[in-house]
Amino acid sequence: MNKTIFEKIIDKEIPANIHYEDENIIAIDDINPVAPVHILIIPKKKISTLNEIEDIDINLVGKLFKIAKFLAKKFEIDKSGYRTIFNCNEDGGQTVFHIHLHLIGGKKLGWPPG
Ligand code: AMP
């Protein structure tokens, strides 16, 4: 199966601006930011969509939120506020089929999403 863009970033085949990395997770700037802070927190394990998450992945998915908290503080949006989003499949707006948590902040965000 062809690699997604995120697998290529994880494998260092294409560059990204990396804010956090450990053996299981990488966090990078979104190439097309929708706000002053727009970071993607990506598990290195290939999970295509939220629909494929299994019990064994629960700690990993939980850790994505811990990294979001860490980065929100680092980028000083923890007090002003931010949003974390997983998009799933076509109606959810998912374009890269390797799950990733969007961390978005640094401006007042609109709600509800369209
Ligand atoms: P989603 O639509 O939820 O699947 O989000 C995919 C995100 O990946 C979009 O916000 C894109 O802007 C972002 N993206 C696509 N290619 C790259 C890349 N090479 N580096 C960083 N972010 C990317």
PDB file of C-alpha atoms and ligand atoms in Angstrom:
ATOM      1  CA  MET A   1       0.000   0.000   0.000  1.00  0.00           C
ATOM      2  CA  ASN A   2       1.244   3.493  -0.815  1.00  0.00           C
ATOM      3  CA  LYS A   3       2.523   5.596   2.054  1.00  0.00           C
ATOM      4  CA  THR A   4       0.478   8.580   3.156  1.00  0.00           C
ATOM      5  CA  ILE A   5       2.126  11.988   3.383  1.00  0.00           C
ATOM      6  CA  PHE A   6       2.378  11.538   7.163  1.00  0.00           C
ATOM      7  CA  GLU A   7       4.170   8.194   6.863  1.00  0.00           C
ATOM      8  CA  LYS A   8       6.664   9.917   4.571  1.00  0.00           C
ATOM      9  CA  ILE A   9       7.150  12.642   7.191  1.00  0.00           C
ATOM     10  CA  ILE A  10       7.528  10.034   9.972  1.00  0.00           C
ATOM     11  CA  ASP A  11      10.129   8.227   7.832  1.00  0.00           C
ATOM     12  CA  LYS A  12      11.904  11.576   7.162  1.00  0.00           C
ATOM     13  CA  GLU A  13      11.414  11.199   3.426  1.00  0.00           C
ATOM     14  CA  ILE A  14       9.858  14.651   3.250  1.00  0.00           C
ATOM     15  CA  PRO A  15      10.510  17.603   5.579  1.00  0.00           C
ATOM     16  CA  ALA A  16       8.254  19.052   8.235  1.00  0.00           C
ATOM     17  CA  ASN A  17       8.578  21.545  11.044  1.00  0.00           C
ATOM     18  CA  ILE A  18       8.681  19.188  14.035  1.00  0.00           C
ATOM     19  CA  HIS A  19       7.595  20.441  17.479  1.00  0.00           C
ATOM     20  CA  TYR A  20       7.615  17.122  19.327  1.00  0.00           C
ATOM     21  CA  GLU A  21       8.778  13.596  18.606  1.00  0.00           C
ATOM     22  CA  ASP A  22       9.145  10.370  20.546  1.00  0.00           C
ATOM     23  CA  GLU A  23       9.110   6.725  19.514  1.00  0.00           C
ATOM     24  CA  ASN A  24       5.319   6.697  19.086  1.00  0.00           C
ATOM     25  CA  ILE A  25       4.239  10.224  18.159  1.00  0.00           C
ATOM     26  CA  ILE A  26       5.318  13.172  16.031  1.00  0.00           C
ATOM     27  CA  ALA A  27       3.846  16.698  16.063  1.00  0.00           C
ATOM     28  CA  ILE A  28       4.336  19.033  13.108  1.00  0.00           C
ATOM     29  CA  ASP A  29       3.107  22.347  11.773  1.00  0.00           C
ATOM     30  CA  ASP A  30       0.180  22.027   9.397  1.00  0.00           C
ATOM     31  CA  ILE A  31       1.369  23.083   5.940  1.00  0.00           C
ATOM     32  CA  ASN A  32      -1.858  25.048   5.412  1.00  0.00           C
ATOM     33  CA  PRO A  33      -2.602  26.615   8.817  1.00  0.00           C
ATOM     34  CA  VAL A  34      -6.098  27.901   9.580  1.00  0.00           C
ATOM     35  CA  ALA A  35      -4.934  29.817  12.681  1.00  0.00           C
ATOM     36  CA  PRO A  36      -1.668  31.188  14.141  1.00  0.00           C
ATOM     37  CA  VAL A  37      -1.132  27.831  15.869  1.00  0.00           C
ATOM     38  CA  HIS A  38      -2.098  24.789  13.808  1.00  0.00           C
ATOM     39  CA  ILE A  39      -0.191  21.668  14.761  1.00  0.00           C
ATOM     40  CA  LEU A  40      -0.885  18.070  13.771  1.00  0.00           C
ATOM     41  CA  ILE A  41      -0.211  15.445  16.444  1.00  0.00           C
ATOM     42  CA  ILE A  42       0.278  12.147  14.661  1.00  0.00           C
ATOM     43  CA  PRO A  43       0.753   8.610  15.987  1.00  0.00           C
ATOM     44  CA  LYS A  44       3.517   6.791  14.156  1.00  0.00           C
ATOM     45  CA  LYS A  45       1.340   3.681  14.056  1.00  0.00           C
ATOM     46  CA  LYS A  46      -0.716   3.668  10.865  1.00  0.00           C
ATOM     47  CA  ILE A  47      -4.384   3.903  11.816  1.00  0.00           C
ATOM     48  CA  SER A  48      -6.383   5.069   8.797  1.00  0.00           C
ATOM     49  CA  THR A  49      -9.409   6.628  10.501  1.00  0.00           C
ATOM     50  CA  LEU A  50     -10.979   6.889  13.931  1.00  0.00           C
ATOM     51  CA  ASN A  51     -13.118   3.917  12.868  1.00  0.00           C
ATOM     52  CA  GLU A  52     -10.036   1.692  13.004  1.00  0.00           C
ATOM     53  CA  ILE A  53      -9.057   2.536  16.605  1.00  0.00           C
ATOM     54  CA  GLU A  54      -8.924  -0.585  18.783  1.00  0.00           C
ATOM     55  CA  ASP A  55      -8.597  -1.185  22.532  1.00  0.00           C
ATOM     56  CA  ILE A  56      -4.833  -1.541  22.183  1.00  0.00           C
ATOM     57  CA  ASP A  57      -4.672   2.048  20.820  1.00  0.00           C
ATOM     58  CA  ILE A  58      -6.444   3.734  23.727  1.00  0.00           C
ATOM     59  CA  ASN A  59      -3.261   4.799  25.548  1.00  0.00           C
ATOM     60  CA  LEU A  60      -1.736   6.056  22.316  1.00  0.00           C
ATOM     61  CA  VAL A  61      -4.794   8.145  21.462  1.00  0.00           C
ATOM     62  CA  GLY A  62      -4.899   9.474  25.015  1.00  0.00           C
ATOM     63  CA  LYS A  63      -1.270  10.505  24.725  1.00  0.00           C
ATOM     64  CA  LEU A  64      -2.086  12.596  21.645  1.00  0.00           C
ATOM     65  CA  PHE A  65      -4.168  14.799  23.941  1.00  0.00           C
ATOM     66  CA  LYS A  66      -1.363  14.970  26.500  1.00  0.00           C
ATOM     67  CA  ILE A  67       0.949  16.262  23.764  1.00  0.00           C
ATOM     68  CA  ALA A  68      -1.765  18.737  22.724  1.00  0.00           C
ATOM     69  CA  LYS A  69      -1.834  20.054  26.282  1.00  0.00           C
ATOM     70  CA  PHE A  70       1.957  20.308  26.358  1.00  0.00           C
ATOM     71  CA  LEU A  71       2.111  22.165  23.031  1.00  0.00           C
ATOM     72  CA  ALA A  72      -0.791  24.472  23.937  1.00  0.00           C
ATOM     73  CA  LYS A  73       1.218  25.605  26.962  1.00  0.00           C
ATOM     74  CA  LYS A  74       4.434  25.878  24.941  1.00  0.00           C
ATOM     75  CA  PHE A  75       2.704  28.096  22.370  1.00  0.00           C
ATOM     76  CA  GLU A  76       0.906  30.056  25.120  1.00  0.00           C
ATOM     77  CA  ILE A  77      -2.616  29.329  23.944  1.00  0.00           C
ATOM     78  CA  ASP A  78      -3.552  27.257  26.989  1.00  0.00           C
ATOM     79  CA  LYS A  79      -5.155  30.204  28.776  1.00  0.00           C
ATOM     80  CA  SER A  80      -6.715  31.906  25.741  1.00  0.00           C
ATOM     81  CA  GLY A  81      -8.079  28.613  24.473  1.00  0.00           C
ATOM     82  CA  TYR A  82      -7.789  26.236  21.575  1.00  0.00           C
ATOM     83  CA  ARG A  83      -9.521  23.406  19.782  1.00  0.00           C
ATOM     84  CA  THR A  84      -8.548  19.768  19.187  1.00  0.00           C
ATOM     85  CA  ILE A  85     -10.132  17.976  16.248  1.00  0.00           C
ATOM     86  CA  PHE A  86     -10.072  14.582  14.562  1.00  0.00           C
ATOM     87  CA  ASN A  87     -11.720  14.620  11.160  1.00  0.00           C
ATOM     88  CA  CYS A  88     -13.152  11.278  10.008  1.00  0.00           C
ATOM     89  CA  ASN A  89     -13.860  10.259   6.427  1.00  0.00           C
ATOM     90  CA  GLU A  90     -15.430  12.369   3.712  1.00  0.00           C
ATOM     91  CA  ASP A  91     -18.193  14.197   5.581  1.00  0.00           C
ATOM     92  CA  GLY A  92     -15.788  14.890   8.441  1.00  0.00           C
ATOM     93  CA  GLY A  93     -13.328  16.515   6.031  1.00  0.00           C
ATOM     94  CA  GLN A  94     -10.530  13.958   6.414  1.00  0.00           C
ATOM     95  CA  THR A  95      -7.996  14.241   3.591  1.00  0.00           C
ATOM     96  CA  VAL A  96      -5.044  12.255   4.958  1.00  0.00           C
ATOM     97  CA  PHE A  97      -5.946   8.705   5.941  1.00  0.00           C
ATOM     98  CA  HIS A  98      -3.607   8.322   8.895  1.00  0.00           C
ATOM     99  CA  ILE A  99      -5.244   9.652  12.047  1.00  0.00           C
ATOM    100  CA  HIS A 100      -4.001  12.982  13.391  1.00  0.00           C
ATOM    101  CA  LEU A 101      -5.183  15.370  16.067  1.00  0.00           C
ATOM    102  CA  HIS A 102      -5.390  19.004  14.954  1.00  0.00           C
ATOM    103  CA  LEU A 103      -4.381  21.529  17.649  1.00  0.00           C
ATOM    104  CA  ILE A 104      -5.709  24.914  16.559  1.00  0.00           C
ATOM    105  CA  GLY A 105      -5.523  28.225  18.390  1.00  0.00           C
ATOM    106  CA  GLY A 106      -4.074  31.699  18.624  1.00  0.00           C
ATOM    107  CA  LYS A 107      -7.271  33.416  17.492  1.00  0.00           C
ATOM    108  CA  LYS A 108     -10.977  33.351  18.314  1.00  0.00           C
ATOM    109  CA  LEU A 109     -12.361  30.333  16.500  1.00  0.00           C
ATOM    110  CA  GLY A 110     -15.817  30.175  14.963  1.00  0.00           C
ATOM    111  CA  TRP A 111     -18.501  27.758  16.093  1.00  0.00           C
ATOM    112  CA  PRO A 112     -20.386  25.755  14.988  1.00  0.00           C
ATOM    113  CA  PRO A 113     -18.352  24.234  12.171  1.00  0.00           C
ATOM    114  CA  GLY A 114     -20.219  24.160   8.848  1.00  0.00           C
TER     115      GLY A 114
HETATM  116  P1  AMP B   1      -7.463  16.301   7.534  1.00  0.00           P
HETATM  117  O1  AMP B   1      -8.195  17.097   6.491  1.00  0.00           O
HETATM  118  O2  AMP B   1      -8.094  16.304   8.879  1.00  0.00           O
HETATM  119  O3  AMP B   1      -7.148  14.906   7.031  1.00  0.00           O
HETATM  120  O4  AMP B   1      -6.088  17.052   7.768  1.00  0.00           O
HETATM  121  C1  AMP B   1      -4.974  16.885   6.950  1.00  0.00           C
HETATM  122  C2  AMP B   1      -4.094  18.068   7.178  1.00  0.00           C
HETATM  123  O5  AMP B   1      -2.802  17.759   6.710  1.00  0.00           O
HETATM  124  C3  AMP B   1      -4.558  19.331   6.436  1.00  0.00           C
HETATM  125  O6  AMP B   1      -4.834  20.349   7.394  1.00  0.00           O
HETATM  126  C4  AMP B   1      -3.368  19.665   5.554  1.00  0.00           C
HETATM  127  O7  AMP B   1      -3.145  21.053   5.452  1.00  0.00           O
HETATM  128  C5  AMP B   1      -2.228  18.941   6.244  1.00  0.00           C
HETATM  129  N1  AMP B   1      -1.107  18.576   5.401  1.00  0.00           N
HETATM  130  C6  AMP B   1      -1.145  18.012   4.176  1.00  0.00           C
HETATM  131  N2  AMP B   1       0.104  17.809   3.713  1.00  0.00           N
HETATM  132  C7  AMP B   1       0.959  18.235   4.687  1.00  0.00           C
HETATM  133  C8  AMP B   1       2.375  18.285   4.813  1.00  0.00           C
HETATM  134  N3  AMP B   1       3.192  17.856   3.842  1.00  0.00           N
HETATM  135  N4  AMP B   1       2.894  18.798   5.947  1.00  0.00           N
HETATM  136  C9  AMP B   1       2.087  19.250   6.938  1.00  0.00           C
HETATM  137  N5  AMP B   1       0.746  19.223   6.875  1.00  0.00           N
HETATM  138  C10 AMP B   1       0.182  18.727   5.765  1.00  0.00           C
END
